Amino acid sequence: DTEVTQTPKHLVMGMTNKKSLKCEQHMGHRAMYWYKQKAKKPPELMFVYSYEKLSINESVPSRFSPECPNSSLLNLHLHALQPEDSALYLCASSQESRLTNEKLFFGSGTQLSVL
Amino acid sequence: DAKTTQPPSMDCAEGRAANLPCNHSTISGNEYVYWYRQIHSQGPQYIIHGLKNNETNEMASLIITEDRKSSTLILPHATLRDTAVYYCIVRVILIGSNFGNEKLTFGTGTRLTIIP
């Protein structure tokens, strides 16, 4: 299994809603990532978890709250979002490797629309 | 991580080799060159990476100049399914206590269109 699975694939939410994005991998990877991608732009890093601990937060607003309940799961909790937060949210994972061939595996993303 | 420069767009005829250039003149000695691509509405997909030597796998070849300041990704026989945005990234591979503490930063990429 070399897949990163993201659910839901599409999400529409109002500015007062609370929703969560889910990401799952069963490759034994110990780093997991959230990226945000606006239309026609490259992905931008939001958060990195390493061994279930938050290692990087790219100054993301607190209305985005990541959670890593175990080594296979990564959630992104959303609350009080703004329309400009509408984007494709990508999850990725990677394995620590002393063979120096570490690469990121990405999910297909959740297309989020905030109304 | 060092910055990369890529042409914004390229066309290639189906069946021909697609050669995608990348400049990374400020690359450090311990930074690898990685290539990813993103087909419309999907997540980025790893293609290949290298440090100094040329590399080849089932998807592509990577040619890195001797001074390591530039590289070229080669898709030997382009098909319509190779139409995508191709990202060249340079990065250090962190292991041990530093694992998970790197910022994999995407540049603007090259939009490759394969022409039938």
PDB file of N, CA, C and O in Angstrom, chain A residues 16 72 83 85 92 96:
ATOM      1  N   THR A  16     -19.134  29.964   9.648  1.00  0.00           N
ATOM      2  CA  THR A  16     -19.351  29.654  11.065  1.00  0.00           C
ATOM      3  C   THR A  16     -19.256  28.158  11.361  1.00  0.00           C
ATOM      4  O   THR A  16     -19.387  27.738  12.511  1.00  0.00           O
ATOM      5  N   SER A  72      -0.496   6.895  11.850  1.00  0.00           N
ATOM      6  CA  SER A  72      -1.115   6.682  10.535  1.00  0.00           C
ATOM      7  C   SER A  72      -2.105   7.771  10.158  1.00  0.00           C
ATOM      8  O   SER A  72      -2.523   7.847   9.006  1.00  0.00           O
ATOM      9  N   PRO A  83     -13.498  33.129   3.290  1.00  0.00           N
ATOM     10  CA  PRO A  83     -13.556  32.721   1.876  1.00  0.00           C
ATOM     11  C   PRO A  83     -12.180  32.576   1.229  1.00  0.00           C
ATOM     12  O   PRO A  83     -11.988  31.705   0.374  1.00  0.00           O
ATOM     13  N   ASP A  85      -9.705  31.251   2.390  1.00  0.00           N
ATOM     14  CA  ASP A  85      -9.126  29.955   2.757  1.00  0.00           C
ATOM     15  C   ASP A  85      -9.527  28.853   1.784  1.00  0.00           C
ATOM     16  O   ASP A  85      -9.053  27.710   1.916  1.00  0.00           O
ATOM     17  N   ALA A  92       0.657  14.844   2.920  1.00  0.00           N
ATOM     18  CA  ALA A  92       1.766  14.038   2.421  1.00  0.00           C
ATOM     19  C   ALA A  92       2.411  13.306   3.594  1.00  0.00           C
ATOM     20  O   ALA A  92       2.237  13.679   4.757  1.00  0.00           O
ATOM     21  N   GLU A  96      11.612   8.370   7.304  1.00  0.00           N
ATOM     22  CA  GLU A  96      13.003   8.652   7.598  1.00  0.00           C
ATOM     23  C   GLU A  96      13.847   7.534   7.010  1.00  0.00           C
ATOM     24  O   GLU A  96      13.572   6.362   7.222  1.00  0.00           O
TER      25      GLU A  96
END
